[in-house]
Amino acid sequence: MSSQDRKPDSALTSGADATGDAIAPDAQQSAGGSSTHFGFREVDETVKAGLVGEVFSSVASRYDLMNDLMSFGVHRYWKQVMVEWLRPTPDMHVLDVGGGTGDIAIRILKAGGGAVSVVDINREMLSVGRDRALDAGRVRNLDWICGDAERLPIASSSVDAYTIAFCIRNVTRIAAALAEARRVLKPGGRFLCLEFSRVALPVLDGLYDAYSFRVLPRLGQAVAGNAEAYRYLVESIRRFPPQDAFARMIGDAGLDQVRYRNLSGGIAALHSAWRT
């Protein structure tokens, strides 16, 4: 589970990963208009947000339990690495996007962060997060906002840090979400994104694929009553750009000093950047 800082590999082209496999564009033009992907399906980009919303509404009450089961608890380590890399301080206002269940927000406050605003497009996930915060006695310095990562209801240049964990691959237009991240950050503000990524260790690749496609949907059916939601999860991970390509997207959005760490052999990656 070691992590390592990496700078983006500029030798990779924007249309392929290190193996030469094509990367699905964030959204592409089709004969019928703009389309994007929902897992392995191609859909009109106007309907993706609704489809993703249905997925998360259906699993909201079991979302955190499923994270524990499907990652064997390792997601907790990944999130802790994220918070440690952030180094929260009492004067820091953090915007946590897609953080509906409050896991990251509560960790940031426990680590010394001053205030956290959680934005999530899904009301069911936000409800779970508010209940969790109340149970943990976390009421002050914590806001819950229903909003879209591509059109944040947040003032420009208003937050010290922007965090997003296991969310950005679900947005319709990743480039738009990254542009919004830069907009809301103060000059000198920090961007951190934790997301499933491409396995960097060949020995893990086949095992990870077998587990992802064969086990996770069955686990989702058994625990959350929804195999399709976790089939979408696996497919969305495969469609998400690999580490270097995503790093370039962050830079293209106007953020600087882009770096990333592979976690658990690249099963997840943590990208960092700054608004200068």
PDB file of C-alpha atoms in Angstrom:
ATOM      1  CA  MET A   1       0.000   0.000   0.000  1.00  0.00           C
ATOM      2  CA  SER A   2       2.921   2.295  -0.454  1.00  0.00           C
ATOM      3  CA  SER A   3       2.419   5.583  -2.252  1.00  0.00           C
ATOM      4  CA  GLN A   4       4.762   7.445  -4.518  1.00  0.00           C
ATOM      5  CA  ASP A   5       4.723  10.990  -5.866  1.00  0.00           C
ATOM      6  CA  ARG A   6       4.782  11.159  -9.646  1.00  0.00           C
ATOM      7  CA  LYS A   7       4.794  13.927 -12.193  1.00  0.00           C
ATOM      8  CA  PRO A   8       2.664  13.411 -15.295  1.00  0.00           C
ATOM      9  CA  ASP A   9       4.363  11.559 -18.126  1.00  0.00           C
ATOM     10  CA  SER A  10       4.344  14.050 -20.982  1.00  0.00           C
ATOM     11  CA  ALA A  11       5.319  11.300 -23.421  1.00  0.00           C
ATOM     12  CA  LEU A  12       1.813   9.837 -23.335  1.00  0.00           C
ATOM     13  CA  THR A  13      -0.530  11.142 -25.994  1.00  0.00           C
ATOM     14  CA  SER A  14      -3.925  12.479 -25.006  1.00  0.00           C
ATOM     15  CA  GLY A  15      -5.791   9.760 -26.882  1.00  0.00           C
ATOM     16  CA  ALA A  16      -4.230   6.600 -25.426  1.00  0.00           C
ATOM     17  CA  ASP A  17      -2.918   5.147 -22.193  1.00  0.00           C
ATOM     18  CA  ALA A  18       0.493   3.560 -21.708  1.00  0.00           C
ATOM     19  CA  THR A  19      -0.659   0.360 -23.387  1.00  0.00           C
ATOM     20  CA  GLY A  20      -2.031   2.209 -26.400  1.00  0.00           C
ATOM     21  CA  ASP A  21      -5.669   1.589 -25.493  1.00  0.00           C
ATOM     22  CA  ALA A  22      -8.046   4.348 -26.545  1.00  0.00           C
ATOM     23  CA  ILE A  23      -9.426   6.588 -23.828  1.00  0.00           C
ATOM     24  CA  ALA A  24     -13.063   7.530 -24.048  1.00  0.00           C
ATOM     25  CA  PRO A  25     -13.421  11.314 -24.413  1.00  0.00           C
ATOM     26  CA  ASP A  26     -15.253  13.230 -21.717  1.00  0.00           C
ATOM     27  CA  ALA A  27     -18.055  13.828 -24.184  1.00  0.00           C
ATOM     28  CA  GLN A  28     -18.095  13.400 -27.920  1.00  0.00           C
ATOM     29  CA  GLN A  29     -20.225  14.582 -30.801  1.00  0.00           C
ATOM     30  CA  SER A  30     -22.515  12.035 -32.396  1.00  0.00           C
ATOM     31  CA  ALA A  31     -24.988  12.316 -35.224  1.00  0.00           C
ATOM     32  CA  GLY A  32     -27.750  12.920 -32.708  1.00  0.00           C
ATOM     33  CA  GLY A  33     -25.874  15.517 -30.627  1.00  0.00           C
ATOM     34  CA  SER A  34     -23.547  15.359 -27.641  1.00  0.00           C
ATOM     35  CA  SER A  35     -23.042  11.949 -26.105  1.00  0.00           C
ATOM     36  CA  THR A  36     -21.025  10.587 -23.228  1.00  0.00           C
ATOM     37  CA  HIS A  37     -20.565   7.281 -21.465  1.00  0.00           C
ATOM     38  CA  PHE A  38     -22.498   5.698 -18.621  1.00  0.00           C
ATOM     39  CA  GLY A  39     -20.307   2.757 -17.757  1.00  0.00           C
ATOM     40  CA  PHE A  40     -19.779   0.954 -21.069  1.00  0.00           C
ATOM     41  CA  ARG A  41     -22.979   2.390 -22.550  1.00  0.00           C
ATOM     42  CA  GLU A  42     -23.072   5.445 -24.782  1.00  0.00           C
ATOM     43  CA  VAL A  43     -25.847   7.838 -23.720  1.00  0.00           C
ATOM     44  CA  ASP A  44     -26.984  11.353 -24.479  1.00  0.00           C
ATOM     45  CA  GLU A  45     -25.129  13.640 -22.101  1.00  0.00           C
ATOM     46  CA  THR A  46     -28.414  15.218 -20.981  1.00  0.00           C
ATOM     47  CA  VAL A  47     -29.466  11.974 -19.272  1.00  0.00           C
ATOM     48  CA  LYS A  48     -26.224  10.844 -17.623  1.00  0.00           C
ATOM     49  CA  ALA A  49     -26.670  12.858 -14.428  1.00  0.00           C
ATOM     50  CA  GLY A  50     -30.096  11.299 -13.919  1.00  0.00           C
ATOM     51  CA  LEU A  51     -28.781   7.787 -14.476  1.00  0.00           C
ATOM     52  CA  VAL A  52     -25.913   8.336 -12.040  1.00  0.00           C
ATOM     53  CA  GLY A  53     -28.356   9.842  -9.558  1.00  0.00           C
ATOM     54  CA  GLU A  54     -30.511   6.725  -9.691  1.00  0.00           C
ATOM     55  CA  VAL A  55     -27.457   4.570  -8.976  1.00  0.00           C
ATOM     56  CA  PHE A  56     -26.453   6.490  -5.864  1.00  0.00           C
ATOM     57  CA  SER A  57     -29.992   6.984  -4.580  1.00  0.00           C
ATOM     58  CA  SER A  58     -30.494   3.228  -4.711  1.00  0.00           C
ATOM     59  CA  VAL A  59     -27.379   2.426  -2.656  1.00  0.00           C
ATOM     60  CA  ALA A  60     -27.091   5.490  -0.378  1.00  0.00           C
ATOM     61  CA  SER A  61     -28.028   3.687   2.836  1.00  0.00           C
ATOM     62  CA  ARG A  62     -25.476   0.924   2.226  1.00  0.00           C
ATOM     63  CA  TYR A  63     -22.831   2.988   0.427  1.00  0.00           C
ATOM     64  CA  ASP A  64     -20.260   3.129   3.228  1.00  0.00           C
ATOM     65  CA  LEU A  65     -20.771  -0.504   4.203  1.00  0.00           C
ATOM     66  CA  MET A  66     -20.209  -1.530   0.591  1.00  0.00           C
ATOM     67  CA  ASN A  67     -17.027   0.548   0.456  1.00  0.00           C
ATOM     68  CA  ASP A  68     -15.709  -1.376   3.448  1.00  0.00           C
ATOM     69  CA  LEU A  69     -16.659  -4.750   2.015  1.00  0.00           C
ATOM     70  CA  MET A  70     -15.522  -4.296  -1.560  1.00  0.00           C
ATOM     71  CA  SER A  71     -12.176  -2.701  -0.630  1.00  0.00           C
ATOM     72  CA  PHE A  72     -11.611  -4.830   2.497  1.00  0.00           C
ATOM     73  CA  GLY A  73     -11.467  -1.536   4.395  1.00  0.00           C
ATOM     74  CA  VAL A  74      -8.557  -0.197   2.332  1.00  0.00           C
ATOM     75  CA  HIS A  75     -10.584   2.851   1.212  1.00  0.00           C
ATOM     76  CA  ARG A  76     -10.126   4.163   4.758  1.00  0.00           C
ATOM     77  CA  TYR A  77      -6.352   4.123   4.279  1.00  0.00           C
ATOM     78  CA  TRP A  78      -6.652   5.907   0.934  1.00  0.00           C
ATOM     79  CA  LYS A  79      -8.836   8.639   2.454  1.00  0.00           C
ATOM     80  CA  GLN A  80      -6.451   9.041   5.360  1.00  0.00           C
ATOM     81  CA  VAL A  81      -3.569   9.549   2.916  1.00  0.00           C
ATOM     82  CA  MET A  82      -5.652  12.216   1.184  1.00  0.00           C
ATOM     83  CA  VAL A  83      -6.301  14.109   4.415  1.00  0.00           C
ATOM     84  CA  GLU A  84      -2.675  13.815   5.508  1.00  0.00           C
ATOM     85  CA  TRP A  85      -1.503  15.216   2.163  1.00  0.00           C
ATOM     86  CA  LEU A  86      -3.981  18.099   2.567  1.00  0.00           C
ATOM     87  CA  ARG A  87      -2.641  18.995   6.036  1.00  0.00           C
ATOM     88  CA  PRO A  88      -5.782  20.810   7.248  1.00  0.00           C
ATOM     89  CA  THR A  89      -5.362  23.870   9.467  1.00  0.00           C
ATOM     90  CA  PRO A  90      -7.875  25.746  11.674  1.00  0.00           C
ATOM     91  CA  ASP A  91      -8.061  28.673   9.233  1.00  0.00           C
ATOM     92  CA  MET A  92      -8.768  26.442   6.229  1.00  0.00           C
ATOM     93  CA  HIS A  93     -12.170  26.325   4.520  1.00  0.00           C
ATOM     94  CA  VAL A  94     -12.442  23.133   2.468  1.00  0.00           C
ATOM     95  CA  LEU A  95     -14.994  22.394  -0.236  1.00  0.00           C
ATOM     96  CA  ASP A  96     -15.615  18.638  -0.460  1.00  0.00           C
ATOM     97  CA  VAL A  97     -17.388  17.867  -3.733  1.00  0.00           C
ATOM     98  CA  GLY A  98     -19.357  14.646  -4.126  1.00  0.00           C
ATOM     99  CA  GLY A  99     -18.825  14.006  -0.435  1.00  0.00           C
ATOM    100  CA  GLY A 100     -22.428  13.215   0.413  1.00  0.00           C
ATOM    101  CA  THR A 101     -21.907  10.673   3.183  1.00  0.00           C
ATOM    102  CA  GLY A 102     -19.520  13.007   5.011  1.00  0.00           C
ATOM    103  CA  ASP A 103     -16.634  10.572   5.319  1.00  0.00           C
ATOM    104  CA  ILE A 104     -13.967  12.947   3.990  1.00  0.00           C
ATOM    105  CA  ALA A 105     -15.472  16.032   5.652  1.00  0.00           C
ATOM    106  CA  ILE A 106     -15.472  14.498   9.122  1.00  0.00           C
ATOM    107  CA  ARG A 107     -11.893  13.288   8.651  1.00  0.00           C
ATOM    108  CA  ILE A 108     -10.809  16.805   7.664  1.00  0.00           C
ATOM    109  CA  LEU A 109     -12.425  18.337  10.741  1.00  0.00           C
ATOM    110  CA  LYS A 110     -10.900  15.702  13.017  1.00  0.00           C
ATOM    111  CA  ALA A 111      -7.494  16.468  11.494  1.00  0.00           C
ATOM    112  CA  GLY A 112      -7.777  20.148  12.395  1.00  0.00           C
ATOM    113  CA  GLY A 113      -9.604  21.713   9.452  1.00  0.00           C
ATOM    114  CA  GLY A 114     -11.520  24.880  10.245  1.00  0.00           C
ATOM    115  CA  ALA A 115     -14.664  24.407   8.165  1.00  0.00           C
ATOM    116  CA  VAL A 116     -15.952  22.092   5.452  1.00  0.00           C
ATOM    117  CA  SER A 117     -18.726  22.632   2.935  1.00  0.00           C
ATOM    118  CA  VAL A 118     -19.988  19.383   1.427  1.00  0.00           C
ATOM    119  CA  VAL A 119     -21.546  19.620  -2.038  1.00  0.00           C
ATOM    120  CA  ASP A 120     -23.351  16.653  -3.563  1.00  0.00           C
ATOM    121  CA  ILE A 121     -25.941  16.438  -6.315  1.00  0.00           C
ATOM    122  CA  ASN A 122     -27.707  13.538  -4.590  1.00  0.00           C
ATOM    123  CA  ARG A 123     -30.064  14.398  -1.724  1.00  0.00           C
ATOM    124  CA  GLU A 124     -30.185  10.842  -0.404  1.00  0.00           C
ATOM    125  CA  MET A 125     -26.398  10.781  -0.009  1.00  0.00           C
ATOM    126  CA  LEU A 126     -26.472  14.173   1.731  1.00  0.00           C
ATOM    127  CA  SER A 127     -29.123  12.889   4.126  1.00  0.00           C
ATOM    128  CA  VAL A 128     -26.874   9.967   5.059  1.00  0.00           C
ATOM    129  CA  GLY A 129     -24.005  12.405   5.603  1.00  0.00           C
ATOM    130  CA  ARG A 130     -25.987  14.756   7.830  1.00  0.00           C
ATOM    131  CA  ASP A 131     -27.140  11.846   9.975  1.00  0.00           C
ATOM    132  CA  ARG A 132     -23.580  10.559  10.266  1.00  0.00           C
ATOM    133  CA  ALA A 133     -22.316  14.000  11.297  1.00  0.00           C
ATOM    134  CA  LEU A 134     -25.011  14.300  13.960  1.00  0.00           C
ATOM    135  CA  ASP A 135     -24.134  10.867  15.314  1.00  0.00           C
ATOM    136  CA  ALA A 136     -20.470  11.924  15.464  1.00  0.00           C
ATOM    137  CA  GLY A 137     -21.336  15.192  17.209  1.00  0.00           C
ATOM    138  CA  ARG A 138     -20.125  17.222  14.225  1.00  0.00           C
ATOM    139  CA  VAL A 139     -22.562  20.075  13.755  1.00  0.00           C
ATOM    140  CA  ARG A 140     -20.487  23.255  13.771  1.00  0.00           C
ATOM    141  CA  ASN A 141     -18.320  24.335  10.824  1.00  0.00           C
ATOM    142  CA  LEU A 142     -19.981  21.817   8.515  1.00  0.00           C
ATOM    143  CA  ASP A 143     -22.383  22.763   5.711  1.00  0.00           C
ATOM    144  CA  TRP A 144     -24.413  20.493   3.430  1.00  0.00           C
ATOM    145  CA  ILE A 145     -25.254  21.818  -0.032  1.00  0.00           C
ATOM    146  CA  CYS A 146     -27.130  20.106  -2.850  1.00  0.00           C
ATOM    147  CA  GLY A 147     -25.317  21.130  -6.006  1.00  0.00           C
ATOM    148  CA  ASP A 148     -23.704  20.036  -9.256  1.00  0.00           C
ATOM    149  CA  ALA A 149     -19.913  19.651  -9.580  1.00  0.00           C
ATOM    150  CA  GLU A 150     -20.141  21.217 -13.043  1.00  0.00           C
ATOM    151  CA  ARG A 151     -22.057  24.291 -11.773  1.00  0.00           C
ATOM    152  CA  LEU A 152     -21.042  24.756  -8.170  1.00  0.00           C
ATOM    153  CA  PRO A 153     -23.255  27.090  -6.099  1.00  0.00           C
ATOM    154  CA  ILE A 154     -20.080  28.518  -4.559  1.00  0.00           C
ATOM    155  CA  ALA A 155     -18.546  31.980  -4.990  1.00  0.00           C
ATOM    156  CA  SER A 156     -15.409  32.345  -7.078  1.00  0.00           C
ATOM    157  CA  SER A 157     -12.055  32.426  -5.244  1.00  0.00           C
ATOM    158  CA  SER A 158     -13.741  31.565  -1.938  1.00  0.00           C
ATOM    159  CA  VAL A 159     -12.248  28.290  -0.628  1.00  0.00           C
ATOM    160  CA  ASP A 160      -8.770  27.312   0.519  1.00  0.00           C
ATOM    161  CA  ALA A 161      -8.965  23.720  -0.680  1.00  0.00           C
ATOM    162  CA  TYR A 162     -11.103  21.590  -2.976  1.00  0.00           C
ATOM    163  CA  THR A 163     -11.346  17.847  -2.355  1.00  0.00           C
ATOM    164  CA  ILE A 164     -13.200  15.247  -4.388  1.00  0.00           C
ATOM    165  CA  ALA A 165     -13.097  11.498  -3.696  1.00  0.00           C
ATOM    166  CA  PHE A 166     -14.532   8.748  -5.922  1.00  0.00           C
ATOM    167  CA  CYS A 167     -16.824  11.224  -7.644  1.00  0.00           C
ATOM    168  CA  ILE A 168     -15.250  12.924 -10.634  1.00  0.00           C
ATOM    169  CA  ARG A 169     -15.512   9.895 -12.911  1.00  0.00           C
ATOM    170  CA  ASN A 170     -19.292  10.101 -12.490  1.00  0.00           C
ATOM    171  CA  VAL A 171     -19.747  13.655 -13.756  1.00  0.00           C
ATOM    172  CA  THR A 172     -20.912  14.209 -17.319  1.00  0.00           C
ATOM    173  CA  ARG A 173     -18.181  16.685 -18.287  1.00  0.00           C
ATOM    174  CA  ILE A 174     -14.990  16.170 -16.310  1.00  0.00           C
ATOM    175  CA  ALA A 175     -13.343  19.213 -17.886  1.00  0.00           C
ATOM    176  CA  ALA A 176     -16.220  21.403 -16.674  1.00  0.00           C
ATOM    177  CA  ALA A 177     -15.891  20.061 -13.124  1.00  0.00           C
ATOM    178  CA  LEU A 178     -12.148  20.755 -13.139  1.00  0.00           C
ATOM    179  CA  ALA A 179     -12.748  24.295 -14.416  1.00  0.00           C
ATOM    180  CA  GLU A 180     -15.194  24.820 -11.559  1.00  0.00           C
ATOM    181  CA  ALA A 181     -12.593  23.567  -9.087  1.00  0.00           C
ATOM    182  CA  ARG A 182     -10.164  26.219 -10.282  1.00  0.00           C
ATOM    183  CA  ARG A 183     -12.855  28.912 -10.217  1.00  0.00           C
ATOM    184  CA  VAL A 184     -13.843  28.423  -6.584  1.00  0.00           C
ATOM    185  CA  LEU A 185     -10.285  28.055  -5.265  1.00  0.00           C
ATOM    186  CA  LYS A 186      -8.515  31.089  -3.871  1.00  0.00           C
ATOM    187  CA  PRO A 187      -5.128  31.888  -5.416  1.00  0.00           C
ATOM    188  CA  GLY A 188      -2.767  29.550  -3.584  1.00  0.00           C
ATOM    189  CA  GLY A 189      -5.591  27.067  -2.995  1.00  0.00           C
ATOM    190  CA  ARG A 190      -5.114  23.293  -3.108  1.00  0.00           C
ATOM    191  CA  PHE A 191      -6.867  20.730  -5.321  1.00  0.00           C
ATOM    192  CA  LEU A 192      -6.926  17.056  -4.284  1.00  0.00           C
ATOM    193  CA  CYS A 193      -8.715  14.265  -6.137  1.00  0.00           C
ATOM    194  CA  LEU A 194      -8.873  10.652  -4.959  1.00  0.00           C
ATOM    195  CA  GLU A 195     -10.177   8.289  -7.609  1.00  0.00           C
ATOM    196  CA  PHE A 196     -10.007   4.693  -8.776  1.00  0.00           C
ATOM    197  CA  SER A 197      -7.369   4.424 -11.465  1.00  0.00           C
ATOM    198  CA  ARG A 198      -5.294   2.013 -13.572  1.00  0.00           C
ATOM    199  CA  VAL A 199      -3.427  -0.816 -11.861  1.00  0.00           C
ATOM    200  CA  ALA A 200       0.303  -0.180 -12.236  1.00  0.00           C
ATOM    201  CA  LEU A 201       1.454  -3.664 -11.198  1.00  0.00           C
ATOM    202  CA  PRO A 202       0.953  -6.294 -13.950  1.00  0.00           C
ATOM    203  CA  VAL A 203       0.708  -9.083 -11.386  1.00  0.00           C
ATOM    204  CA  LEU A 204      -2.448  -7.445  -9.962  1.00  0.00           C
ATOM    205  CA  ASP A 205      -4.153  -6.667 -13.245  1.00  0.00           C
ATOM    206  CA  GLY A 206      -5.846  -9.995 -13.997  1.00  0.00           C
ATOM    207  CA  LEU A 207      -6.822 -10.622 -10.387  1.00  0.00           C
ATOM    208  CA  TYR A 208      -8.279  -7.137 -10.076  1.00  0.00           C
ATOM    209  CA  ASP A 209     -10.344  -7.538 -13.255  1.00  0.00           C
ATOM    210  CA  ALA A 210     -11.691 -10.907 -12.138  1.00  0.00           C
ATOM    211  CA  TYR A 211     -12.641  -9.537  -8.729  1.00  0.00           C
ATOM    212  CA  SER A 212     -14.176  -6.377 -10.191  1.00  0.00           C
ATOM    213  CA  PHE A 213     -16.355  -7.939 -12.880  1.00  0.00           C
ATOM    214  CA  ARG A 214     -17.274 -11.233 -11.198  1.00  0.00           C
ATOM    215  CA  VAL A 215     -17.396 -10.531  -7.472  1.00  0.00           C
ATOM    216  CA  LEU A 216     -18.403  -6.887  -6.998  1.00  0.00           C
ATOM    217  CA  PRO A 217     -21.792  -7.040  -8.788  1.00  0.00           C
ATOM    218  CA  ARG A 218     -22.729 -10.140  -6.772  1.00  0.00           C
ATOM    219  CA  LEU A 219     -21.632  -8.414  -3.573  1.00  0.00           C
ATOM    220  CA  GLY A 220     -23.701  -5.383  -4.546  1.00  0.00           C
ATOM    221  CA  GLN A 221     -26.742  -7.580  -5.055  1.00  0.00           C
ATOM    222  CA  ALA A 222     -26.268  -9.392  -1.754  1.00  0.00           C
ATOM    223  CA  VAL A 223     -25.622  -6.322   0.421  1.00  0.00           C
ATOM    224  CA  ALA A 224     -27.211  -3.353  -1.355  1.00  0.00           C
ATOM    225  CA  GLY A 225     -29.789  -5.241  -3.426  1.00  0.00           C
ATOM    226  CA  ASN A 226     -28.438  -3.758  -6.649  1.00  0.00           C
ATOM    227  CA  ALA A 227     -25.994  -5.637  -8.853  1.00  0.00           C
ATOM    228  CA  GLU A 228     -26.357  -3.149 -11.710  1.00  0.00           C
ATOM    229  CA  ALA A 229     -25.156  -0.234  -9.574  1.00  0.00           C
ATOM    230  CA  TYR A 230     -21.886  -2.004  -8.879  1.00  0.00           C
ATOM    231  CA  ARG A 231     -21.565  -3.195 -12.447  1.00  0.00           C
ATOM    232  CA  TYR A 232     -21.750   0.481 -13.402  1.00  0.00           C
ATOM    233  CA  LEU A 233     -19.103   1.236 -10.753  1.00  0.00           C
ATOM    234  CA  VAL A 234     -16.671  -1.212 -12.335  1.00  0.00           C
ATOM    235  CA  GLU A 235     -17.385  -0.020 -15.868  1.00  0.00           C
ATOM    236  CA  SER A 236     -17.018   3.650 -14.896  1.00  0.00           C
ATOM    237  CA  ILE A 237     -13.591   2.904 -13.431  1.00  0.00           C
ATOM    238  CA  ARG A 238     -12.488   1.292 -16.676  1.00  0.00           C
ATOM    239  CA  ARG A 239     -13.694   4.287 -18.703  1.00  0.00           C
ATOM    240  CA  PHE A 240     -11.912   6.844 -16.519  1.00  0.00           C
ATOM    241  CA  PRO A 241      -8.621   8.223 -17.916  1.00  0.00           C
ATOM    242  CA  PRO A 242      -5.406   6.715 -16.533  1.00  0.00           C
ATOM    243  CA  GLN A 243      -3.199   8.655 -14.154  1.00  0.00           C
ATOM    244  CA  ASP A 244      -1.101  10.651 -16.622  1.00  0.00           C
ATOM    245  CA  ALA A 245      -4.012  11.521 -18.904  1.00  0.00           C
ATOM    246  CA  PHE A 246      -6.072  12.767 -15.961  1.00  0.00           C
ATOM    247  CA  ALA A 247      -3.096  14.796 -14.730  1.00  0.00           C
ATOM    248  CA  ARG A 248      -2.983  16.509 -18.106  1.00  0.00           C
ATOM    249  CA  MET A 249      -6.699  17.306 -17.862  1.00  0.00           C
ATOM    250  CA  ILE A 250      -6.071  18.971 -14.501  1.00  0.00           C
ATOM    251  CA  GLY A 251      -3.309  21.070 -16.035  1.00  0.00           C
ATOM    252  CA  ASP A 252      -5.512  21.955 -19.004  1.00  0.00           C
ATOM    253  CA  ALA A 253      -8.066  23.351 -16.533  1.00  0.00           C
ATOM    254  CA  GLY A 254      -5.504  25.933 -15.427  1.00  0.00           C
ATOM    255  CA  LEU A 255      -4.239  24.279 -12.258  1.00  0.00           C
ATOM    256  CA  ASP A 256      -0.498  24.071 -11.656  1.00  0.00           C
ATOM    257  CA  GLN A 257       2.111  21.852  -9.988  1.00  0.00           C
ATOM    258  CA  VAL A 258       0.147  18.719 -10.857  1.00  0.00           C
ATOM    259  CA  ARG A 259       1.392  15.562  -9.191  1.00  0.00           C
ATOM    260  CA  TYR A 260      -0.083  12.198  -8.294  1.00  0.00           C
ATOM    261  CA  ARG A 261       0.475   9.242  -6.006  1.00  0.00           C
ATOM    262  CA  ASN A 262      -0.456   5.678  -6.835  1.00  0.00           C
ATOM    263  CA  LEU A 263      -2.098   3.900  -3.924  1.00  0.00           C
ATOM    264  CA  SER A 264      -2.250   0.129  -3.549  1.00  0.00           C
ATOM    265  CA  GLY A 265      -0.484  -0.501  -6.820  1.00  0.00           C
ATOM    266  CA  GLY A 266      -2.564   2.010  -8.771  1.00  0.00           C
ATOM    267  CA  ILE A 267      -5.981   0.664  -7.800  1.00  0.00           C
ATOM    268  CA  ALA A 268      -6.517   4.239  -6.649  1.00  0.00           C
ATOM    269  CA  ALA A 269      -4.585   7.414  -7.366  1.00  0.00           C
ATOM    270  CA  LEU A 270      -4.407  10.725  -5.543  1.00  0.00           C
ATOM    271  CA  HIS A 271      -3.874  13.794  -7.736  1.00  0.00           C
ATOM    272  CA  SER A 272      -2.724  17.113  -6.297  1.00  0.00           C
ATOM    273  CA  ALA A 273      -2.545  20.572  -7.880  1.00  0.00           C
ATOM    274  CA  TRP A 274      -2.597  24.243  -6.932  1.00  0.00           C
ATOM    275  CA  ARG A 275      -4.259  27.389  -8.167  1.00  0.00           C
ATOM    276  CA  THR A 276      -1.469  29.933  -8.535  1.00  0.00           C
TER     277      THR A 276
END
